[in-house]
Short mmCIF file of C-alpha atoms and ligand atoms in Angstrom, two decimals:
data_model
loop_
_atom_site.label_atom_id
_atom_site.label_comp_id
_atom_site.label_asym_id
_atom_site.label_seq_id
_atom_site.Cartn_x
_atom_site.Cartn_y
_atom_site.Cartn_z
CA MET A 88 0.00 0.00 0.00
CA ARG A 89 1.39 3.36 -0.91
CA LYS A 90 1.77 5.98 1.77
CA LYS A 91 -0.69 8.77 2.49
CA ILE A 92 1.35 11.94 2.88
CA VAL A 93 0.59 15.53 3.81
CA ALA A 94 3.50 17.96 3.48
CA GLY A 95 3.42 21.57 4.62
CA ASN A 96 5.53 23.93 2.51
CA TRP A 97 6.02 27.06 4.59
CA LYS A 98 7.80 28.84 1.70
CA MET A 99 9.51 32.13 2.77
CA ASN A 100 7.36 32.51 5.87
CA CYS A 101 8.07 32.29 9.61
CA ASP A 102 11.06 33.83 11.37
CA LEU A 103 12.52 32.11 14.40
CA SER A 104 9.86 33.07 16.94
CA GLN A 105 7.01 32.46 14.48
CA THR A 106 8.51 29.04 13.74
CA GLU A 107 8.68 28.21 17.42
CA TYR A 108 5.09 29.27 17.88
CA LEU A 109 3.86 27.27 14.88
CA LEU A 110 5.78 24.18 16.01
CA SER A 111 4.30 24.41 19.50
CA GLN A 112 0.84 24.67 17.97
CA ILE A 113 1.46 21.72 15.61
CA LYS A 114 2.65 19.59 18.52
CA GLN A 115 -0.65 20.20 20.30
CA GLN A 116 -2.68 18.76 17.40
CA LYS A 117 -3.89 15.20 17.14
CA LEU A 118 -2.44 13.95 13.86
CA SER A 119 -3.59 10.70 12.30
CA SER A 120 -0.89 8.06 12.54
CA ASN A 121 -2.00 6.72 9.15
CA THR A 122 -0.63 9.79 7.42
CA THR A 123 3.04 10.62 6.96
CA VAL A 124 3.38 14.26 7.97
CA ILE A 125 6.16 16.48 6.62
CA VAL A 126 6.90 20.14 7.32
CA SER A 127 9.23 22.26 5.25
CA PRO A 128 10.41 25.49 6.91
CA PRO A 129 12.95 27.86 5.36
CA PHE A 130 16.65 27.02 5.70
CA THR A 131 17.24 29.21 8.76
CA ASN A 132 14.67 27.24 10.74
CA LEU A 133 15.49 23.72 9.60
CA TYR A 134 17.77 22.86 12.47
CA ASN A 135 15.55 24.09 15.28
CA THR A 136 12.54 22.49 13.60
CA PHE A 137 14.35 19.18 13.34
CA GLU A 138 15.39 19.41 17.00
CA SER A 139 11.89 20.38 18.07
CA LEU A 140 10.20 17.55 16.17
CA LYS A 141 12.68 14.75 16.63
CA GLU A 142 10.60 13.02 19.30
CA THR A 143 7.55 13.14 17.03
CA ALA A 144 6.68 11.23 13.86
CA ILE A 145 6.85 14.41 11.77
CA THR A 146 9.51 14.56 9.06
CA VAL A 147 11.36 17.79 8.25
CA ALA A 148 12.13 18.66 4.63
CA ALA A 149 14.15 21.42 2.97
CA GLN A 150 12.52 23.53 0.28
CA ASN A 151 15.49 23.40 -2.09
CA MET A 152 19.15 22.41 -2.38
CA HIS A 153 22.02 22.98 -4.78
CA GLN A 154 23.01 20.41 -7.38
CA ALA A 155 26.74 20.51 -6.56
CA ALA A 156 28.21 18.58 -3.65
CA ASN A 157 30.05 21.67 -2.32
CA GLY A 158 32.15 24.57 -3.53
CA ALA A 159 32.08 28.22 -4.54
CA TYR A 160 28.33 28.73 -4.82
CA THR A 161 27.66 31.71 -2.58
CA GLY A 162 24.28 31.60 -0.92
CA GLU A 163 23.58 27.96 -1.67
CA ILE A 164 23.00 24.90 0.52
CA SER A 165 24.17 21.36 -0.25
CA ALA A 166 22.64 17.96 0.37
CA ALA A 167 25.45 17.13 2.81
CA MET A 168 24.68 20.25 4.86
CA LEU A 169 21.04 19.25 5.10
CA LYS A 170 21.92 15.72 6.09
CA SER A 171 24.34 16.95 8.73
CA ILE A 172 21.45 18.56 10.63
CA GLY A 173 19.20 15.51 10.27
CA VAL A 174 17.23 16.63 7.22
CA ASN A 175 16.95 13.78 4.71
CA THR A 176 14.05 15.03 2.59
CA VAL A 177 14.04 17.85 0.04
CA ILE A 178 11.48 19.51 -2.21
CA ILE A 179 12.81 19.80 -5.75
CA GLY A 180 11.22 21.63 -8.67
CA HIS A 181 8.56 23.68 -6.93
CA SER A 182 6.84 25.91 -9.47
CA GLU A 183 8.09 29.03 -7.68
CA ARG A 184 11.67 27.82 -8.13
CA ARG A 185 10.93 27.13 -11.79
CA ALA A 186 9.21 30.50 -12.34
CA TYR A 187 11.30 32.91 -10.24
CA PHE A 188 14.71 31.26 -10.08
CA GLY A 189 15.04 29.92 -13.59
CA GLU A 190 15.06 26.25 -12.60
CA THR A 191 14.76 24.21 -15.78
CA ASN A 192 14.01 20.54 -16.22
CA GLU A 193 17.70 20.02 -17.02
CA LEU A 194 18.84 21.71 -13.80
CA LEU A 195 16.22 19.83 -11.79
CA SER A 196 17.43 16.53 -13.20
CA GLN A 197 20.88 17.37 -11.78
CA LYS A 198 19.38 18.22 -8.38
CA VAL A 199 17.49 14.92 -8.41
CA THR A 200 20.70 13.01 -9.14
CA THR A 201 22.61 14.81 -6.39
CA ALA A 202 19.84 14.26 -3.83
CA LEU A 203 19.61 10.56 -4.66
CA GLU A 204 23.39 10.19 -4.46
CA ALA A 205 23.10 11.64 -0.96
CA ASN A 206 20.40 9.07 -0.23
CA MET A 207 17.75 11.71 0.33
CA THR A 208 14.02 11.45 -0.22
CA ILE A 209 12.75 13.84 -2.89
CA ILE A 210 9.38 15.54 -3.18
CA PHE A 211 9.48 16.25 -6.92
CA CYS A 212 7.06 19.00 -7.98
CA PHE A 213 5.71 19.72 -11.41
CA GLY A 214 2.53 20.97 -13.05
CA GLU A 215 1.22 23.05 -15.91
CA GLU A 216 0.46 26.77 -16.13
CA LEU A 217 -2.95 28.12 -17.00
CA ASP A 218 -1.99 28.77 -20.64
CA ASP A 219 -0.94 25.13 -21.04
CA ARG A 220 -4.30 23.96 -19.73
CA ARG A 221 -6.22 26.41 -21.90
CA ALA A 222 -4.28 25.15 -24.92
CA ASN A 223 -5.09 21.59 -23.84
CA ASP A 224 -1.37 20.93 -23.59
CA HIS A 225 -1.29 20.05 -19.88
CA PHE A 226 -0.76 16.31 -20.29
CA ASN A 227 2.14 16.83 -22.72
CA LEU A 228 3.71 19.43 -20.50
CA VAL A 229 3.53 17.26 -17.38
CA LYS A 230 4.94 14.28 -19.27
CA GLN A 231 7.81 16.41 -20.50
CA GLN A 232 8.57 17.69 -16.98
CA LEU A 233 8.72 14.10 -15.75
CA GLN A 234 10.76 12.82 -18.68
CA GLU A 235 13.32 15.60 -18.62
CA GLY A 236 13.54 16.14 -14.86
CA LEU A 237 13.03 12.75 -13.32
CA PHE A 238 12.97 9.78 -15.65
CA HIS A 239 16.74 9.40 -15.72
CA VAL A 240 16.55 7.81 -12.26
CA SER A 241 17.00 4.08 -11.86
CA LYS A 242 14.18 1.72 -10.93
CA ASN A 243 15.75 1.27 -7.50
CA SER A 244 15.45 4.96 -6.67
CA TRP A 245 11.67 5.13 -6.75
CA ASP A 246 11.21 4.29 -3.09
CA GLN A 247 12.95 7.63 -2.38
CA ILE A 248 10.61 9.65 -4.60
CA ILE A 249 7.34 11.37 -3.77
CA LEU A 250 5.57 13.22 -6.56
CA ALA A 251 3.64 16.46 -6.15
CA TYR A 252 1.42 17.52 -9.02
CA GLU A 253 0.72 21.23 -8.61
CA PRO A 254 -1.13 23.03 -11.38
CA VAL A 255 0.45 26.48 -11.23
CA TRP A 256 -2.88 28.21 -11.74
CA ALA A 257 -4.12 26.70 -8.46
CA ILE A 258 -1.17 27.66 -6.24
CA GLY A 259 -1.91 30.43 -3.76
CA THR A 260 -4.83 31.59 -5.88
CA GLY A 261 -7.74 30.06 -3.99
CA GLU A 262 -8.54 28.28 -7.27
CA THR A 263 -8.38 24.50 -6.82
CA ALA A 264 -8.39 21.89 -9.54
CA SER A 265 -11.62 19.95 -9.15
CA PRO A 266 -11.21 16.52 -7.56
CA GLU A 267 -11.99 15.09 -11.02
CA GLN A 268 -9.30 17.19 -12.70
CA ALA A 269 -6.81 16.12 -10.03
CA GLN A 270 -7.75 12.46 -10.39
CA GLU A 271 -7.53 12.62 -14.19
CA MET A 272 -4.00 14.03 -14.06
CA HIS A 273 -2.84 11.73 -11.25
CA ALA A 274 -4.04 8.68 -13.19
CA PHE A 275 -2.19 9.99 -16.26
CA ILE A 276 1.00 10.46 -14.20
CA ARG A 277 0.76 6.94 -12.77
CA ASN A 278 0.20 5.55 -16.22
CA THR A 279 3.20 7.45 -17.57
CA ILE A 280 5.37 5.95 -14.84
CA ALA A 281 4.06 2.48 -15.63
CA GLU A 282 4.96 2.99 -19.31
CA ASN A 283 8.45 4.23 -18.52
CA TYR A 284 9.22 1.93 -15.58
CA SER A 285 6.75 -0.71 -14.42
CA GLN A 286 3.23 -1.07 -13.08
CA SER A 287 4.51 -1.98 -9.63
CA ILE A 288 6.66 1.16 -9.42
CA ALA A 289 3.70 3.23 -10.62
CA ASP A 290 1.43 1.63 -8.04
CA GLY A 291 3.93 2.21 -5.24
CA VAL A 292 4.67 5.91 -5.69
CA SER A 293 2.71 8.47 -3.67
CA ILE A 294 1.37 11.30 -5.83
CA LEU A 295 0.39 14.40 -3.86
CA TYR A 296 -1.85 17.16 -5.11
CA GLY A 297 -0.95 20.78 -4.40
CA GLY A 298 -2.72 24.05 -4.98
CA SER A 299 -5.06 25.80 -2.54
CA VAL A 300 -5.82 22.67 -0.51
CA LYS A 301 -7.76 23.67 2.61
CA PRO A 302 -9.67 21.88 5.37
CA SER A 303 -12.86 22.47 3.39
CA ASN A 304 -11.73 20.73 0.20
CA ALA A 305 -9.05 18.25 1.33
CA ALA A 306 -11.34 15.26 1.92
CA GLU A 307 -12.96 15.35 -1.52
CA ILE A 308 -9.57 15.62 -3.23
CA PHE A 309 -7.89 12.94 -1.07
CA GLU A 310 -10.68 10.44 -1.61
CA LYS A 311 -9.79 10.13 -5.30
CA PRO A 312 -8.03 6.83 -5.90
CA ASP A 313 -4.82 8.21 -7.41
CA VAL A 314 -4.45 11.13 -5.01
CA ASP A 315 -2.26 10.08 -2.09
CA GLY A 316 -2.18 13.33 -0.18
CA GLY A 317 -1.24 16.95 -0.54
CA LEU A 318 1.51 19.53 -0.64
CA ILE A 319 0.06 22.40 1.33
CA GLY A 320 1.24 26.01 1.19
CA GLY A 321 -0.89 28.70 2.84
CA ALA A 322 -2.99 26.37 4.99
CA SER A 323 0.11 24.74 6.48
CA LEU A 324 0.91 27.98 8.34
CA ASN A 325 -2.08 27.44 10.61
CA ALA A 326 -1.66 24.39 12.86
CA GLU A 327 -5.37 23.65 13.17
CA ASP A 328 -5.95 23.88 9.43
CA PHE A 329 -2.89 21.77 8.75
CA ALA A 330 -4.05 19.12 11.23
CA ALA A 331 -7.51 19.09 9.69
CA ILE A 332 -5.93 18.41 6.29
CA VAL A 333 -3.67 15.68 7.73
CA ASN A 334 -6.78 14.08 9.23
CA ALA A 335 -8.92 14.48 6.09
CA PHE A 336 -8.37 10.97 4.67
P1 LIG B 1088 -0.97 26.74 -1.66
O1 LIG B 1088 0.52 26.33 -2.11
O2 LIG B 1088 -1.52 25.63 -0.84
O3 LIG B 1088 -0.79 28.02 -0.89
O4 LIG B 1088 -1.76 26.94 -2.94
C1 LIG B 1088 0.83 25.02 -2.47
C2 LIG B 1088 2.30 24.93 -2.82
O5 LIG B 1088 2.80 25.82 -3.50
O6 LIG B 1088 3.02 23.97 -2.44
#
């Protein structure tokens, strides 16, 4: 059975005291033990978040990492640095990284390779923009993102990969893909993995949906057969909302 996962992407929110407050609130929530829970604070709060949550079942993920092992890359963070503070999971390819920081499929494929070499778990994000959907090109676009960014990985690496389909037009906009639209794309993604790898790999990978998931819509999205959870932005900054989404299966 593939895992149910809810991951909170805090993005560039929460300074130190806000992080401590949010963590204390999260620790007061009752979180279903059937769901793998991940939180992803900014780099400056990864270490204290890891320390704060290490007695809990919650996993801490970084929002990004550099593709090189180390070196003269001012301002960047390596996989080894993350691992040295206990962080073994990283989000790669978020649409905001693609849109605002020029991250291409080619670059993301290098980050994927580096993360896997470091034995990290990857939450690999992808998804079409509104123009792609209007042009009915969303399936092609998603397939291309997977082929160019991810499908160089070996069969053995798939147990370290979580997918997050996030239609860009639904991120932070209040606009959600309908549960049917999410299911249609998730089934397509699973099928594409089966074609490129195997049915058992496709059946084993968790595919999260992301884009304006809230307590009010999580259950209807998560009940779709190919939706295995969510990558949550805005609603993950409120502990009660986040817990309600974790418990929405
Ligand atoms: P949102 O963000 O839930 O605020 O739409 C999702 C994401 O970008 O991961």
